[in-house]
Amino acid sequence: MEELKDKILFICLDEGLGEKVSKAFADSLNMHYASCKDLIEYDLFNSQAVYKECGEEYYLMRERKVAKMACGYENSVMFANYDIYQHSKEIFDKYSTIIYIKIPEKLLSNEYLISKMNYTERDDDLSLRANFIINVKRINEKSIIREIYKILGGIK
């Protein structure tokens, strides 16, 4: 079995589901939880204005700074959407165990629509890069968390 790092990063192509599952998992183990998107919003206060006024390069530099800070928390669970992961993957890969919550395209919520081409490319990329993959067959937080425990060696 692969050696676990003390930081776990969950990624899911359905942000709502990914955030719920990663937060519930952290709570079940009494671990610190951080949503990378929320941390970036907090750090930049108004990320859209920062992007508009300072440009993409500055915005991405600040985003990577937040990713590194989030990876500094001991015994923590984080969630990042695909784009945030992509912008800081070298940091996340170095400091955290990556768990991809793989949800079939047909089960994605309507809130986070991505094109079929983007879904396929993103799914392929995450399937190759993740340390562990949770194959979701139905949207049920408790059953997904049970699968996470199984792949991590029954830690609970």
mmCIF file of C-alpha atoms in Angstrom:
data_model
loop_
_atom_site.group_PDB
_atom_site.id
_atom_site.type_symbol
_atom_site.label_atom_id
_atom_site.label_comp_id
_atom_site.label_asym_id
_atom_site.label_seq_id
_atom_site.Cartn_x
_atom_site.Cartn_y
_atom_site.Cartn_z
ATOM 1 C CA MET A 1 0.000 0.000 0.000
ATOM 2 C CA GLU A 2 1.152 3.484 -0.826
ATOM 3 C CA GLU A 3 2.491 5.542 2.091
ATOM 4 C CA LEU A 4 0.042 8.211 3.196
ATOM 5 C CA LYS A 5 1.153 11.785 3.722
ATOM 6 C CA ASP A 6 -0.365 13.630 6.676
ATOM 7 C CA LYS A 7 -2.308 15.911 4.311
ATOM 8 C CA ILE A 8 -5.079 14.534 2.128
ATOM 9 C CA LEU A 9 -6.343 16.409 -0.909
ATOM 10 C CA PHE A 10 -9.682 15.425 -2.385
ATOM 11 C CA ILE A 11 -10.514 16.378 -5.957
ATOM 12 C CA CYS A 12 -13.873 15.850 -7.624
ATOM 13 C CA LEU A 13 -15.277 17.136 -10.894
ATOM 14 C CA ASP A 14 -18.497 17.920 -8.994
ATOM 15 C CA GLU A 15 -17.462 20.635 -6.531
ATOM 16 C CA GLY A 16 -20.560 20.396 -4.353
ATOM 17 C CA LEU A 17 -20.186 16.664 -3.802
ATOM 18 C CA GLY A 18 -16.416 16.902 -3.364
ATOM 19 C CA GLU A 19 -16.699 19.606 -0.712
ATOM 20 C CA LYS A 20 -19.412 17.729 1.213
ATOM 21 C CA VAL A 21 -17.545 14.421 1.199
ATOM 22 C CA SER A 22 -14.133 15.861 2.080
ATOM 23 C CA LYS A 23 -15.596 17.961 4.936
ATOM 24 C CA ALA A 24 -17.574 14.997 6.292
ATOM 25 C CA PHE A 25 -14.468 12.790 6.067
ATOM 26 C CA ALA A 26 -12.368 15.358 7.965
ATOM 27 C CA ASP A 27 -15.080 15.732 10.604
ATOM 28 C CA SER A 28 -15.346 11.957 11.044
ATOM 29 C CA LEU A 29 -11.640 11.809 11.895
ATOM 30 C CA ASN A 30 -11.579 15.098 13.808
ATOM 31 C CA MET A 31 -9.059 16.515 11.312
ATOM 32 C CA HIS A 32 -8.608 20.095 10.138
ATOM 33 C CA TYR A 33 -10.542 20.837 6.922
ATOM 34 C CA ALA A 34 -9.764 23.486 4.310
ATOM 35 C CA SER A 35 -11.558 24.347 1.095
ATOM 36 C CA CYS A 36 -8.828 25.694 -1.186
ATOM 37 C CA LYS A 37 -11.372 27.790 -3.076
ATOM 38 C CA ASP A 38 -12.548 29.445 0.168
ATOM 39 C CA LEU A 39 -8.953 30.060 1.272
ATOM 40 C CA ILE A 40 -8.140 31.725 -2.055
ATOM 41 C CA GLU A 41 -11.262 33.889 -1.868
ATOM 42 C CA TYR A 42 -10.361 34.889 1.684
ATOM 43 C CA ASP A 43 -6.712 35.591 0.848
ATOM 44 C CA LEU A 44 -7.524 37.676 -2.201
ATOM 45 C CA PHE A 45 -10.677 39.196 -0.648
ATOM 46 C CA ASN A 46 -12.080 39.921 -4.110
ATOM 47 C CA SER A 47 -10.467 37.465 -6.485
ATOM 48 C CA GLN A 48 -12.283 38.772 -9.564
ATOM 49 C CA ALA A 49 -11.005 42.304 -8.957
ATOM 50 C CA VAL A 50 -7.469 41.014 -8.321
ATOM 51 C CA TYR A 51 -7.599 39.046 -11.580
ATOM 52 C CA LYS A 52 -8.924 42.043 -13.510
ATOM 53 C CA GLU A 53 -6.544 44.633 -12.008
ATOM 54 C CA CYS A 54 -3.364 42.579 -11.602
ATOM 55 C CA GLY A 55 -3.671 39.973 -14.319
ATOM 56 C CA GLU A 56 -3.602 36.206 -14.557
ATOM 57 C CA GLU A 57 0.088 35.757 -13.686
ATOM 58 C CA TYR A 58 -0.247 37.605 -10.369
ATOM 59 C CA TYR A 59 -3.521 35.843 -9.565
ATOM 60 C CA LEU A 60 -1.997 32.394 -10.179
ATOM 61 C CA MET A 61 1.074 33.279 -8.099
ATOM 62 C CA ARG A 62 -1.193 34.187 -5.164
ATOM 63 C CA GLU A 63 -3.244 31.027 -5.728
ATOM 64 C CA ARG A 64 -0.068 28.894 -5.513
ATOM 65 C CA LYS A 65 0.914 30.718 -2.319
ATOM 66 C CA VAL A 66 -2.428 29.772 -0.779
ATOM 67 C CA ALA A 67 -2.006 26.147 -1.927
ATOM 68 C CA LYS A 68 1.393 25.967 -0.239
ATOM 69 C CA MET A 69 -0.029 27.495 2.932
ATOM 70 C CA ALA A 70 -2.913 24.986 2.936
ATOM 71 C CA CYS A 71 -0.428 22.133 2.561
ATOM 72 C CA GLY A 72 1.360 23.415 5.655
ATOM 73 C CA TYR A 73 -1.471 22.413 7.976
ATOM 74 C CA GLU A 74 -0.665 19.235 9.921
ATOM 75 C CA ASN A 75 -3.068 16.289 9.691
ATOM 76 C CA SER A 76 -5.454 18.070 7.402
ATOM 77 C CA VAL A 77 -8.001 17.311 4.723
ATOM 78 C CA MET A 78 -8.329 19.711 1.809
ATOM 79 C CA PHE A 79 -10.604 19.985 -1.185
ATOM 80 C CA ALA A 80 -9.679 21.600 -4.492
ATOM 81 C CA ASN A 81 -11.567 21.761 -7.734
ATOM 82 C CA TYR A 82 -9.780 20.679 -10.907
ATOM 83 C CA ASP A 83 -8.625 24.166 -11.922
ATOM 84 C CA ILE A 84 -7.117 24.984 -8.529
ATOM 85 C CA TYR A 85 -5.366 21.614 -8.510
ATOM 86 C CA GLN A 86 -4.010 22.209 -12.037
ATOM 87 C CA HIS A 87 -2.579 25.621 -11.133
ATOM 88 C CA SER A 88 -0.685 24.226 -8.110
ATOM 89 C CA LYS A 89 -0.322 20.516 -8.811
ATOM 90 C CA GLU A 90 3.430 20.437 -8.103
ATOM 91 C CA ILE A 91 2.735 21.719 -4.574
ATOM 92 C CA PHE A 92 -0.227 19.427 -3.923
ATOM 93 C CA ASP A 93 1.565 16.377 -5.352
ATOM 94 C CA LYS A 94 4.614 16.992 -3.171
ATOM 95 C CA TYR A 95 2.841 17.551 0.145
ATOM 96 C CA SER A 96 -0.416 15.603 0.034
ATOM 97 C CA THR A 97 -2.016 12.297 -0.752
ATOM 98 C CA ILE A 98 -4.353 12.879 -3.699
ATOM 99 C CA ILE A 99 -7.737 11.142 -3.654
ATOM 100 C CA TYR A 100 -9.844 11.533 -6.778
ATOM 101 C CA ILE A 101 -13.573 11.122 -6.189
ATOM 102 C CA LYS A 102 -14.409 9.866 -9.676
ATOM 103 C CA ILE A 103 -18.013 10.561 -10.507
ATOM 104 C CA PRO A 104 -19.531 9.428 -13.814
ATOM 105 C CA GLU A 105 -20.442 12.324 -16.079
ATOM 106 C CA LYS A 106 -24.122 11.375 -15.968
ATOM 107 C CA LEU A 107 -24.152 11.879 -12.168
ATOM 108 C CA LEU A 108 -22.618 15.381 -12.200
ATOM 109 C CA SER A 109 -24.931 17.936 -10.644
ATOM 110 C CA ASN A 110 -26.364 20.550 -12.982
ATOM 111 C CA GLU A 111 -24.598 23.240 -10.951
ATOM 112 C CA TYR A 112 -21.148 22.373 -12.330
ATOM 113 C CA LEU A 113 -21.538 21.661 -16.007
ATOM 114 C CA ILE A 114 -18.436 20.987 -18.056
ATOM 115 C CA SER A 115 -18.273 19.935 -21.653
ATOM 116 C CA LYS A 116 -17.892 16.252 -22.496
ATOM 117 C CA MET A 117 -14.420 16.908 -23.912
ATOM 118 C CA ASN A 118 -13.373 18.714 -20.718
ATOM 119 C CA TYR A 119 -14.860 15.951 -18.593
ATOM 120 C CA THR A 120 -12.955 13.253 -20.481
ATOM 121 C CA GLU A 121 -9.640 15.141 -20.426
ATOM 122 C CA ARG A 122 -9.968 16.052 -16.746
ATOM 123 C CA ASP A 123 -11.038 12.569 -15.747
ATOM 124 C CA ASP A 124 -8.116 11.008 -17.630
ATOM 125 C CA ASP A 125 -5.644 13.470 -16.080
ATOM 126 C CA LEU A 126 -6.889 12.942 -12.527
ATOM 127 C CA SER A 127 -7.063 9.169 -12.979
ATOM 128 C CA LEU A 128 -3.356 9.172 -13.890
ATOM 129 C CA ARG A 129 -2.205 11.623 -11.204
ATOM 130 C CA ALA A 130 -4.226 10.570 -8.136
ATOM 131 C CA ASN A 131 -2.752 8.299 -5.480
ATOM 132 C CA PHE A 132 -6.191 6.743 -4.933
ATOM 133 C CA ILE A 133 -9.438 6.738 -6.900
ATOM 134 C CA ILE A 134 -12.922 6.372 -5.418
ATOM 135 C CA ASN A 135 -15.291 5.180 -8.139
ATOM 136 C CA VAL A 136 -18.694 6.641 -7.313
ATOM 137 C CA LYS A 137 -21.615 4.494 -8.399
ATOM 138 C CA ARG A 138 -24.328 6.528 -6.670
ATOM 139 C CA ILE A 139 -24.447 9.860 -4.879
ATOM 140 C CA ASN A 140 -24.392 8.891 -1.216
ATOM 141 C CA GLU A 141 -21.908 10.626 1.092
ATOM 142 C CA LYS A 142 -21.798 7.816 3.653
ATOM 143 C CA SER A 143 -21.111 5.096 1.094
ATOM 144 C CA ILE A 144 -18.409 7.239 -0.546
ATOM 145 C CA ILE A 145 -16.756 7.792 2.843
ATOM 146 C CA ARG A 146 -16.891 4.031 3.549
ATOM 147 C CA GLU A 147 -15.067 3.478 0.232
ATOM 148 C CA ILE A 148 -12.446 6.040 1.255
ATOM 149 C CA TYR A 149 -11.864 4.155 4.519
ATOM 150 C CA LYS A 150 -11.470 0.909 2.577
ATOM 151 C CA ILE A 151 -8.847 2.256 0.186
ATOM 152 C CA LEU A 152 -6.931 3.921 3.005
ATOM 153 C CA GLY A 153 -6.682 0.647 4.884
ATOM 154 C CA GLY A 154 -9.600 0.887 7.257
ATOM 155 C CA ILE A 155 -8.323 3.864 9.209
ATOM 156 C CA LYS A 156 -11.607 4.202 11.091
#
